[in-house]
N, CA, C and O of each residue as an XYZ file, in Angstrom:
784
protein
N     122.274     69.014    109.896
C     121.649     70.324    109.921
C     120.168     70.155    110.246
O     119.474     69.392    109.573
N     119.674     70.857    111.271
C     118.271     70.685    111.656
C     117.325     71.208    110.572
O     117.622     72.165    109.858
N     116.212     70.556    110.486
C     115.202     70.942    109.504
C     114.447     72.180    109.982
O     114.136     72.301    111.167
N     114.153     73.094    109.067
C     113.430     74.310    109.400
C     111.943     73.992    109.502
O     111.398     73.269    108.669
N     111.290     74.538    110.530
C     109.863     74.276    110.724
C     109.048     74.909    109.608
O     109.521     75.811    108.916
N     107.833     74.437    109.438
C     106.909     74.998    108.444
C     106.656     76.471    108.744
O     106.597     77.295    107.831
N     106.506     76.801    110.028
C     106.261     78.196    110.410
C     107.448     79.081    110.024
O     107.263     80.190    109.522
N     108.672     78.584    110.261
C     109.855     79.365    109.915
C     109.991     79.494    108.401
O     110.359     80.553    107.892
N     109.693     78.417    107.691
C     109.724     78.463    106.229
C     108.749     79.519    105.710
O     109.083     80.280    104.802
N     107.549     79.565    106.283
C     106.556     80.565    105.880
C     107.027     81.973    106.207
O     106.825     82.891    105.413
N     107.659     82.156    107.373
C     108.184     83.476    107.741
C     109.309     83.895    106.785
O     109.393     85.055    106.382
N     110.167     82.937    106.430
C     111.257     83.237    105.496
C     110.704     83.653    104.133
O     111.175     84.619    103.533
N     109.709     82.920    103.655
C     109.114     83.253    102.362
C     108.477     84.639    102.405
O     108.634     85.425    101.471
N     107.762     84.938    103.480
C     107.138     86.253    103.622
C     108.200     87.361    103.650
O     108.001     88.431    103.074
N     109.311     87.099    104.313
C     110.396     88.088    104.374
C     110.987     88.324    102.987
O     111.293     89.460    102.626
N     111.147     87.264    102.217
C     111.669     87.397    100.847
C     110.686     88.200     99.997
O     111.092     89.102     99.264
N     109.406     87.881    100.092
C     108.396     88.593     99.306
C     108.358     90.074     99.679
O     108.272     90.935     98.804
N     108.422     90.367    100.969
C     108.379     91.765    101.415
C     109.612     92.519    100.937
O     109.501     93.634    100.426
N     110.772     91.925    101.100
C     112.014     92.584    100.657
C     112.010     92.787     99.146
O     112.433     93.834     98.656
N     111.537     91.795     98.414
C     111.538     91.917     96.952
C     110.537     92.963     96.480
O     110.790     93.651     95.491
N     109.414     93.095     97.162
C     108.432     94.116     96.799
C     109.083     95.496     96.859
O     108.914     96.303     95.945
N     109.815     95.764     97.916
C     110.483     97.059     98.076
C     111.639     97.217     97.088
O     111.750     98.246     96.421
N     112.504     96.196     96.993
C     113.694     96.309     96.142
C     113.353     96.400     94.656
O     113.977     97.172     93.928
N     112.384     95.632     94.202
C     112.000     95.721     92.790
C     111.474     97.120     92.466
O     111.758     97.653     91.393
N     110.706     97.719     93.387
C     110.206     99.073     93.145
C     111.353    100.082     93.174
O     111.345    101.043     92.404
N     112.326     99.882     94.041
C     113.453    100.811     94.140
C     114.430    100.700     92.971
O     114.884    101.709     92.432
N     114.750     99.451     92.580
C     115.866     99.256     91.649
C     115.496     98.531     90.359
O     116.357     98.334     89.502
N     114.256     98.135     90.203
C     113.846     97.437     88.992
C     114.170     95.954     89.056
O     114.943     95.512     89.907
N     113.579     95.200     88.160
C     113.775     93.748     88.155
C     115.218     93.371     87.862
O     115.770     92.471     88.495
N     115.825     94.051     86.913
C     117.184     93.707     86.526
C     118.245     94.360     87.398
O     119.427     94.040     87.278
N     117.839     95.262     88.267
C     118.773     95.924     89.168
C     118.946     95.211     90.490
O     119.652     95.691     91.377
N     118.302     94.067     90.621
C     118.346     93.317     91.870
C     118.660     91.857     91.544
O     117.988     91.235     90.721
N     119.673     91.330     92.189
C     120.017     89.910     91.998
C     119.297     89.056     93.039
O     118.765     89.575     94.020
N     119.287     87.768     92.819
C     118.725     86.840     93.801
C     119.478     86.988     95.123
O     118.865     86.953     96.190
N     120.797     87.152     95.061
C     121.591     87.336     96.283
C     121.161     88.609     97.016
O     121.076     88.619     98.244
N     120.890     89.679     96.268
C     120.414     90.931     96.882
C     119.085     90.703     97.607
O     118.902     91.136     98.745
N     118.170     90.020     96.932
C     116.847     89.762     97.505
C     116.945     88.946     98.791
O     116.315     89.262     99.800
N     117.744     87.899     98.725
C     117.884     87.033     99.894
C     118.602     87.768    101.026
O     118.227     87.634    102.191
N     119.623     88.535    100.688
C     120.335     89.296    101.712
C     119.429     90.306    102.396
O     119.497     90.473    103.614
N     118.579     90.982    101.628
C     117.646     91.954    102.198
C     116.637     91.292    103.126
O     116.115     91.924    104.044
N     116.369     90.016    102.879
C     115.456     89.258    103.738
C     116.186     88.615    104.916
O     115.564     87.976    105.766
N     117.525     88.789    104.963
C     118.314     88.203    106.050
C     118.580     86.723    105.869
O     118.799     85.998    106.839
N     118.561     86.277    104.620
C     118.742     84.851    104.326
C     119.893     84.665    103.345
O     120.375     85.625    102.744
N     120.323     83.429    103.192
C     121.417     83.138    102.273
C     120.872     82.852    100.875
O     119.740     82.399    100.705
N     121.705     83.128     99.891
C     121.366     82.973     98.478
C     120.850     81.574     98.157
O     119.919     81.423     97.366
N     121.440     80.567     98.755
C     121.121     79.175     98.421
C     119.699     78.755     98.705
O     119.219     77.789     98.113
N     119.005     79.453     99.598
C     117.648     79.055     99.956
C     116.569     79.534     99.010
O     115.408     79.153     99.154
N     116.928     80.361     98.049
C     115.925     80.965     97.178
C     115.055     79.935     96.476
O     113.828     80.032     96.494
N     115.691     78.954     95.859
C     114.935     78.009     95.030
C     114.141     76.995     95.847
O     113.393     76.193     95.288
N     114.302     77.030     97.156
C     113.414     76.259     98.011
C     112.058     76.938     98.168
O     111.083     76.321     98.596
N     112.015     78.214     97.814
C     110.775     78.996     97.941
C     110.140     79.330     96.603
O     108.914     79.364     96.493
N     110.959     79.578     95.578
C     110.455     80.055     94.286
C     111.143     79.299     93.161
O     112.311     78.927     93.269
N     110.410     79.077     92.087
C     110.990     78.368     90.952
C     111.911     79.265     90.127
O     112.805     78.779     89.434
N     111.687     80.582     90.207
C     112.497     81.510     89.422
C     112.324     82.929     89.951
O     111.410     83.216     90.724
N     113.202     83.789     89.527
C     113.074     85.212     89.855
C     111.823     85.786     89.188
O     111.191     86.689     89.736
N     111.463     85.273     88.021
C     110.236     85.707     87.346
C     109.003     85.435     88.205
O     108.101     86.268     88.297
N     108.976     84.268     88.827
C     107.846     83.943     89.701
C     107.782     84.934     90.855
O     106.710     85.446     91.177
N     108.921     85.204     91.476
C     108.955     86.134     92.596
C     108.572     87.549     92.152
O     107.890     88.257     92.894
N     108.990     87.966     90.979
C     108.631     89.297     90.480
C     107.111     89.443     90.392
O     106.562     90.481     90.762
N     106.442     88.414     89.905
C     104.978     88.461     89.802
C     104.333     88.510     91.182
O     103.378     89.256     91.398
N     104.853     87.719     92.111
C     104.320     87.718     93.475
C     104.538     89.085     94.122
O     103.628     89.631     94.746
N     105.732     89.634     93.976
C     106.045     90.937     94.568
C     105.179     92.031     93.962
O     104.717     92.927     94.669
N     104.963     91.961     92.671
C     104.122     92.936     91.987
C     102.688     92.865     92.530
O     102.087     93.891     92.846
N     102.158     91.664     92.632
C     100.805     91.487     93.183
C     100.723     92.020     94.603
O      99.759     92.692     94.971
N     101.737     91.716     95.392
C     101.757     92.165     96.784
C     101.811     93.688     96.861
O     101.129     94.290     97.691
N     102.609     94.311     96.010
C     102.714     95.771     96.008
C     101.366     96.422     95.693
O     100.972     97.393     96.339
N     100.670     95.886     94.707
C      99.353     96.437     94.367
C      98.337     96.168     95.467
O      97.507     97.029     95.760
N      98.385     94.995     96.080
C      97.461     94.694     97.183
C      97.685     95.637     98.354
O      96.728     96.098     98.975
N      98.944     95.925     98.658
C      99.252     96.871     99.729
C      98.715     98.254     99.395
O      98.154     98.931    100.258
N      98.884     98.678     98.142
C      98.366     99.986     97.727
C      96.843    100.025     97.846
O      96.285    101.002     98.344
N      96.177     98.976     97.395
C      94.713     98.928     97.484
C      94.257     98.942     98.934
O      93.274     99.602     99.271
N      94.961     98.224     99.787
C      94.611     98.227    101.216
C      94.766     99.624    101.820
O      93.919    100.067    102.596
N      95.853    100.315    101.459
C      96.043    101.686    101.959
C      94.900    102.584    101.488
O      94.359    103.368    102.268
N      94.541    102.468    100.225
C      93.451    103.289     99.694
C      92.144    102.988    100.422
O      91.416    103.903    100.807
N      91.852    101.705    100.608
C      90.591    101.326    101.279
C      90.560    101.839    102.716
O      89.514    102.266    103.205
N      91.700    101.796    103.384
C      91.775    102.319    104.746
C      91.515    103.820    104.757
O      90.802    104.323    105.625
N      92.086    104.529    103.806
C      91.925    105.989    103.745
C      90.494    106.417    103.453
O      90.045    107.462    103.925
N      89.779    105.612    102.679
C      88.420    106.027    102.283
C      87.330    105.422    103.155
O      86.158    105.775    103.021
N      87.703    104.527    104.033
C      86.721    103.758    104.808
C      85.689    104.632    105.529
O      84.497    104.332    105.487
N      86.116    105.672    106.168
C      85.194    106.488    106.970
C      84.771    107.784    106.291
O      84.211    108.667    106.940
N      85.028    107.906    105.011
C      84.634    109.119    104.298
C      83.146    109.050    103.966
O      82.618    107.999    103.603
N      82.493    110.190    104.100
C      81.041    110.209    103.933
C      80.582    110.461    102.507
O      79.415    110.241    102.182
N      81.501    110.926    101.643
C      81.107    111.159    100.257
C      82.274    110.809     99.334
O      83.424    110.721     99.764
N      81.949    110.611     98.063
C      82.945    110.165     97.088
C      84.067    111.191     96.891
O      85.226    110.815     96.712
N      83.728    112.474     96.924
C      84.739    113.513     96.708
C      85.778    113.518     97.826
O      86.975    113.609     97.553
N      85.340    113.422     99.074
C      86.306    113.404    100.175
C      87.102    112.103    100.168
O      88.267    112.092    100.566
N      86.497    111.018     99.726
C      87.222    109.746     99.611
C      88.303    109.848     98.535
O      89.430    109.396     98.733
N      87.951    110.441     97.403
C      88.931    110.620     96.333
C      90.090    111.493     96.816
O      91.250    111.190     96.539
N      89.790    112.544     97.517
C      90.842    113.422     98.033
C      91.714    112.694     99.060
O      92.906    112.977     99.172
N      91.129    111.770     99.801
C      91.906    110.987    100.771
C      92.922    110.079    100.070
O      93.942    109.716    100.657
N      92.647    109.723     98.842
C      93.601    108.951     98.037
C      94.623    109.890     97.394
O      95.827    109.643     97.452
N      94.138    110.951     96.792
C      95.010    111.858     96.027
C      95.974    112.649     96.901
O      97.132    112.831     96.525
N      95.527    113.117     98.045
C      96.344    114.013     98.856
C      97.697    113.405     99.247
O      98.720    114.060     99.048
N      97.748    112.196     99.786
C      99.069    111.632    100.104
C      99.808    111.090     98.881
O     101.032    110.959     98.903
N      99.079    110.779     97.827
C      99.695    110.224     96.623
C     100.488    111.283     95.868
O     101.614    111.022     95.444
N      99.932    112.445     95.698
C     100.529    113.490     94.860
C     101.484    114.359     95.672
O     101.279    115.566     95.805
N     102.524    113.737     96.211
C     103.479    114.445     97.064
C     104.918    114.151     96.641
O     105.205    113.142     95.998
N     105.814    115.067     97.024
C     107.247    114.857     96.792
C     107.717    113.613     97.532
O     108.531    112.846     97.019
N     107.205    113.422     98.724
C     107.605    112.262     99.527
C     107.328    110.961     98.771
O     108.157    110.051     98.758
N     106.167    110.888     98.150
C     105.815    109.689     97.393
C     106.722    109.539     96.174
O     107.146    108.429     95.850
N     107.015    110.628     95.510
C     107.862    110.571     94.315
C     109.299    110.189     94.657
O     109.972    109.537     93.858
N     109.768    110.583     95.822
C     111.154    110.318     96.218
C     111.355    108.931     96.812
O     112.437    108.358     96.687
N     110.355    108.400     97.439
C     110.490    107.146     98.179
C     110.000    105.983     97.328
O     108.934    105.423     97.585
N     110.770    105.629     96.328
C     110.327    104.644     95.348
C     109.995    103.283     95.957
O     109.082    102.606     95.483
N     110.711    102.875     96.986
C     110.451    101.578     97.603
C     109.090    101.479     98.253
O     108.550    100.384     98.412
N     108.529    102.624     98.631
C     107.203    102.653     99.249
C     106.199    103.415     98.397
O     105.118    103.764     98.871
N     106.547    103.670     97.163
C     105.698    104.451     96.277
C     104.744    103.550     95.493
O     104.641    102.349     95.743
N     104.067    104.156     94.561
C     103.063    103.481     93.744
C     103.697    102.423     92.839
O     104.591    102.742     92.055
N     103.250    101.175     92.935
C     103.825    100.145     92.081
C     103.562    100.374     90.593
O     104.362     99.964     89.753
N     102.465    101.017     90.269
C     102.180    101.276     88.857
C     103.249    102.177     88.261
O     103.681    101.966     87.128
N     103.678    103.179     89.017
C     104.685    104.110     88.528
C     106.090    103.505     88.591
O     106.868    103.646     87.649
N     106.409    102.844     89.680
C     107.779    102.359     89.857
C     108.094    101.113     89.035
O     109.254    100.872     88.702
N     107.087    100.326     88.709
C     107.327     99.072     87.988
C     106.955     99.126     86.507
O     107.255     98.190     85.765
N     106.314    100.194     86.072
C     105.754    100.212     84.718
C     106.790     99.986     83.621
O     106.551     99.195     82.709
N     107.920    100.657     83.689
C     108.926    100.521     82.637
C     109.496     99.108     82.620
O     109.687     98.522     81.555
N     109.767     98.564     83.803
C     110.277     97.190     83.862
C     109.269     96.192     83.311
O     109.627     95.296     82.547
N     108.013     96.349     83.700
C     106.978     95.426     83.219
C     106.829     95.553     81.706
O     106.678     94.547     81.011
N     106.870     96.765     81.197
C     106.739     96.976     79.752
C     107.850     96.285     78.971
O     107.647     95.901     77.819
N     109.014     96.122     79.580
C     110.141     95.475     78.906
C     110.105     93.951     79.005
O     110.879     93.267     78.335
N     109.226     93.425     79.822
C     109.111     91.977     79.962
C     108.318     91.391     78.790
O     107.451     92.054     78.220
N     108.622     90.167     78.450
C     107.895     89.487     77.377
C     106.423     89.337     77.763
O     106.096     89.227     78.945
N     105.542     89.334     76.772
C     104.102     89.253     77.056
C     103.689     88.029     77.874
O     102.667     88.068     78.559
N     104.460     86.954     77.815
C     104.087     85.746     78.540
C     104.661     85.674     79.961
O     104.433     84.690     80.663
N     105.393     86.689     80.386
C     105.959     86.687     81.737
C     104.836     86.884     82.759
O     103.928     87.683     82.532
N     104.891     86.168     83.871
C     103.803     86.263     84.860
C     103.639     87.648     85.478
O     102.551     87.988     85.943
N     104.692     88.447     85.491
C     104.581     89.782     86.089
C     103.654     90.682     85.278
O     103.047     91.596     85.836
N     103.533     90.444     83.980
C     102.628     91.263     83.161
C     101.183     91.099     83.640
O     100.457     92.080     83.795
N     100.785     89.873     83.867
C      99.420     89.602     84.340
C      99.209     90.192     85.736
O      98.153     90.760     86.017
N     100.204     90.060     86.604
C     100.093     90.612     87.957
C      99.947     92.128     87.916
O      99.146     92.703     88.652
N     100.718     92.764     87.062
C     100.654     94.224     86.928
C      99.286     94.659     86.414
O      98.694     95.606     86.932
N      98.792     93.970     85.402
C      97.491     94.323     84.834
C      96.372     94.129     85.856
O      95.472     94.963     85.955
N      96.425     93.037     86.613
C      95.408     92.791     87.634
C      95.465     93.858     88.730
O      94.426     94.336     89.186
N      96.664     94.227     89.148
C      96.813     95.259     90.168
C      96.327     96.610     89.692
O      95.684     97.349     90.437
N      96.635     96.929     88.453
C      96.175     98.188     87.870
C      94.650     98.235     87.846
O      94.048     99.246     88.206
N      94.036     97.146     87.424
C      92.563     97.078     87.407
C      91.988     97.259     88.805
O      90.968     97.927     88.978
N      92.640     96.665     89.803
C      92.167     96.765     91.183
C      92.100     98.240     91.623
O      91.108     98.665     92.216
N      93.141     99.005     91.336
C      93.158    100.405     91.746
C      92.224    101.257     90.888
O      91.585    102.180     91.394
N      92.143    100.955     89.611
C      91.205    101.672     88.748
C      89.773    101.446     89.221
O      88.958    102.368     89.191
N      89.461    100.232     89.655
C      88.112     99.937     90.144
C      87.760    100.770     91.374
O      86.616    101.195     91.534
N      88.745    101.000     92.241
C      88.492    101.849     93.409
C      88.177    103.270     92.954
O      87.229    103.888     93.439
N      88.971    103.783     92.023
C      88.715    105.126     91.505
C      87.371    105.202     90.784
O      86.657    106.197     90.905
N      87.026    104.164     90.041
C      85.749    104.141     89.316
C      84.582    104.253     90.287
O      83.604    104.950     90.015
N      84.687    103.572     91.406
C      83.612    103.609     92.408
C      83.441    104.998     93.019
O      82.389    105.309     93.576
N      84.467    105.825     92.914
C      84.409    107.177     93.477
C      84.070    108.236     92.441
O      84.059    109.426     92.754
N      83.796    107.820     91.222
C      83.525    108.761     90.138
C      82.221    109.513     90.362
O      81.256    108.979     90.909
N      82.220    110.757     89.926
C      81.011    111.586     90.031
C      80.092    111.421     88.818
O      78.977    111.940     88.820
N      80.539    110.713     87.795
C      79.726    110.540     86.584
C      78.553    109.595     86.856
O      78.642    108.705     87.702
N      77.474    109.800     86.139
C      76.279    108.970     86.323
C      76.352    107.674     85.510
O      75.903    106.624     85.969
N      76.909    107.751     84.321
C      76.984    106.618     83.408
C      78.197    105.742     83.734
O      79.297    106.272     83.888
N      78.032    104.409     83.844
C      79.164    103.525     84.160
C      80.341    103.647     83.195
O      81.494    103.566     83.618
N      80.068    103.839     81.917
C      81.156    104.000     80.952
C      81.926    105.290     81.223
O      83.151    105.323     81.100
N      81.216    106.343     81.587
C      81.867    107.617     81.926
C      82.628    107.519     83.248
O      83.683    108.132     83.413
N      82.088    106.750     84.178
C      82.791    106.540     85.451
C      84.150    105.892     85.198
O      85.169    106.319     85.741
N      84.144    104.869     84.377
C      85.389    104.165     84.045
C      86.354    105.108     83.315
O      87.543    105.147     83.632
N      85.848    105.856     82.353
C      86.704    106.762     81.605
C      87.325    107.810     82.535
O      88.514    108.113     82.434
N      86.521    108.351     83.427
C      87.027    109.339     84.378
C      88.131    108.724     85.250
O      89.158    109.356     85.496
N      87.915    107.509     85.708
C      88.924    106.824     86.538
C      90.195    106.549     85.747
O      91.295    106.678     86.282
N      90.060    106.173     84.488
C      91.238    105.912     83.658
C      92.076    107.175     83.468
O      93.306    107.121     83.504
N      91.416    108.295     83.270
C      92.138    109.561     83.105
C      92.813    109.948     84.424
O      93.972    110.364     84.428
N      92.099    109.814     85.532
C      92.699    110.126     86.837
C      93.917    109.238     87.081
O      94.981    109.721     87.469
N      93.754    107.950     86.854
C      94.828    106.991     87.105
C      96.041    107.284     86.217
O      97.175    107.303     86.697
N      95.803    107.507     84.946
C      96.906    107.803     84.032
C      97.640    109.068     84.455
O      98.867    109.130     84.387
N      96.910    110.051     84.881
C      97.508    111.304     85.327
C      98.316    111.097     86.602
O      99.424    111.617     86.730
N      97.765    110.340     87.540
C      98.453    110.064     88.803
C      99.765    109.314     88.563
O     100.816    109.711     89.066
N      99.696    108.251     87.807
C     100.884    107.433     87.554
C     101.910    108.217     86.744
O     103.105    108.185     87.040
N     101.442    108.907     85.740
C     102.350    109.691     84.900
C     103.106    110.742     85.686
O     104.314    110.902     85.509
N     102.411    111.458     86.547
C     103.097    112.500     87.303
C     104.074    111.892     88.306
O     105.112    112.492     88.583
N     103.771    110.729     88.852
C     104.720    110.084     89.769
C     106.000    109.710     89.032
O     107.099    109.895     89.554
N     105.857    109.190     87.833
C     107.033    108.830     87.041
C     107.865    110.073     86.711
O     109.088    110.065     86.854
N     107.202    111.123     86.277
C     107.903    112.346     85.904
C     108.508    113.057     87.115
O     109.632    113.552     87.042
N     107.781    113.112     88.213
C     108.302    113.773     89.413
C     109.491    113.005     89.987
O     110.429    113.613     90.504
N     109.460    111.690     89.901
C     110.604    110.885     90.358
C     111.817    111.138     89.477
O     112.935    111.282     89.972
N     111.593    111.192     88.184
C     112.699    111.380     87.236
C     113.286    112.786     87.287
O     114.441    112.987     86.913
N     112.508    113.756     87.743
C     112.994    115.137     87.799
C     113.198    115.610     89.236
O     113.342    116.808     89.477
N     113.213    114.688     90.186
C     113.369    115.040     91.597
C     114.603    115.920     91.796
O     115.663    115.653     91.231
N     114.455    116.958     92.595
C     115.549    117.881     92.829
C     115.524    119.087     91.905
O     116.237    120.065     92.130
N     114.714    119.016     90.883
C     114.569    120.124     89.931
C     113.218    120.785     90.203
O     112.263    120.090     90.548
N     113.113    122.087     90.059
C     111.813    122.753     90.271
C     110.685    122.179     89.411
O     109.513    122.293     89.771
N     111.028    121.572     88.292
C     110.008    120.977     87.434
C     109.195    119.915     88.173
O     107.988    119.804     87.955
N     109.831    119.141     89.037
C     109.115    118.109     89.793
C     108.001    118.733     90.628
O     106.877    118.232     90.649
N     108.319    119.823     91.313
C     107.307    120.513     92.120
C     106.194    121.089     91.246
O     105.017    121.023     91.602
N     106.573    121.650     90.109
C     105.571    122.203     89.191
C     104.612    121.115     88.711
O     103.397    121.312     88.674
N     105.171    119.979     88.349
C     104.347    118.870     87.868
C     103.356    118.425     88.937
O     102.160    118.298     88.672
N     103.852    118.191     90.129
C     102.977    117.734     91.215
C     101.914    118.779     91.533
O     100.747    118.441     91.735
N     102.310    120.026     91.576
C     101.368    121.097     91.890
C     100.277    121.202     90.823
O      99.098    121.350     91.147
N     100.669    121.126     89.567
C      99.688    121.229     88.477
C      98.699    120.074     88.511
O      97.502    120.275     88.308
N      99.186    118.876     88.764
C      98.294    117.717     88.800
C      97.402    117.755     90.035
O      96.223    117.408     89.953
N      97.941    118.167     91.172
C      97.111    118.311     92.377
C      95.957    119.281     92.088
O      94.802    118.992     92.399
N      96.282    120.422     91.495
C      95.249    121.416     91.196
C      94.230    120.855     90.205
O      93.025    121.058     90.354
N      94.727    120.149     89.196
C      93.828    119.596     88.181
C      92.898    118.535     88.765
O      91.696    118.555     88.500
N      93.435    117.620     89.547
C      92.625    116.509     90.056
C      91.853    116.843     91.328
O      90.799    116.262     91.587
N      92.374    117.778     92.124
C      91.734    118.074     93.404
C      91.030    119.418     93.434
O      90.308    119.712     94.387
N      91.223    120.230     92.423
C      90.545    121.519     92.370
C      91.071    122.484     93.399
O      92.274    122.548     93.653
N      90.171    123.231     93.988
C      90.552    124.287     94.936
C      91.135    123.737     96.225
O      91.784    124.474     96.968
N      90.917    122.448     96.511
C      91.399    121.871     97.773
C      92.876    121.520     97.714
O      93.452    121.149     98.737
N      93.515    121.627     96.540
C      94.901    121.181     96.383
C      95.858    122.014     97.221
O      97.065    121.771     97.204
């Protein structure tokens, strides 16, 4: 059997990480087997341990990747905004939507992974990845705060973030019911004001 090149090995690993990022958000850590992950990446089950020591390791990597992708999207959206308020709205407007609540594989990792991460033991690597990713997004919101005091900026960002994540979880869980629309609408109005 011919040996796989380093470049192909790297492409295979990237494919596994990308597939796992989506599948873990869609179905949770325990709802996806190693065979599912490898199949979604177009690879066979047997190659998994050539890339990762465990599913726990991959969960942490996928979690980190999901948060990095979210942060990159946010940074792209705010890059050309001339003021903090329009930058904040550039984050909130696409986030607080039915589309985001319904499309769990491409939705907010904080909302889609929170329950799974909470059920993991404190020493699992995914807990640290989740906390680091959460801090990364909170820091972006903090930088957009209208408060003058740094402590107030952080507090404002924490409230915004908690509200955003909470409504995504609730809107996903009530999708198809008018309550989901009510929740999203109320939070849009609360966080975005008259522009919602």
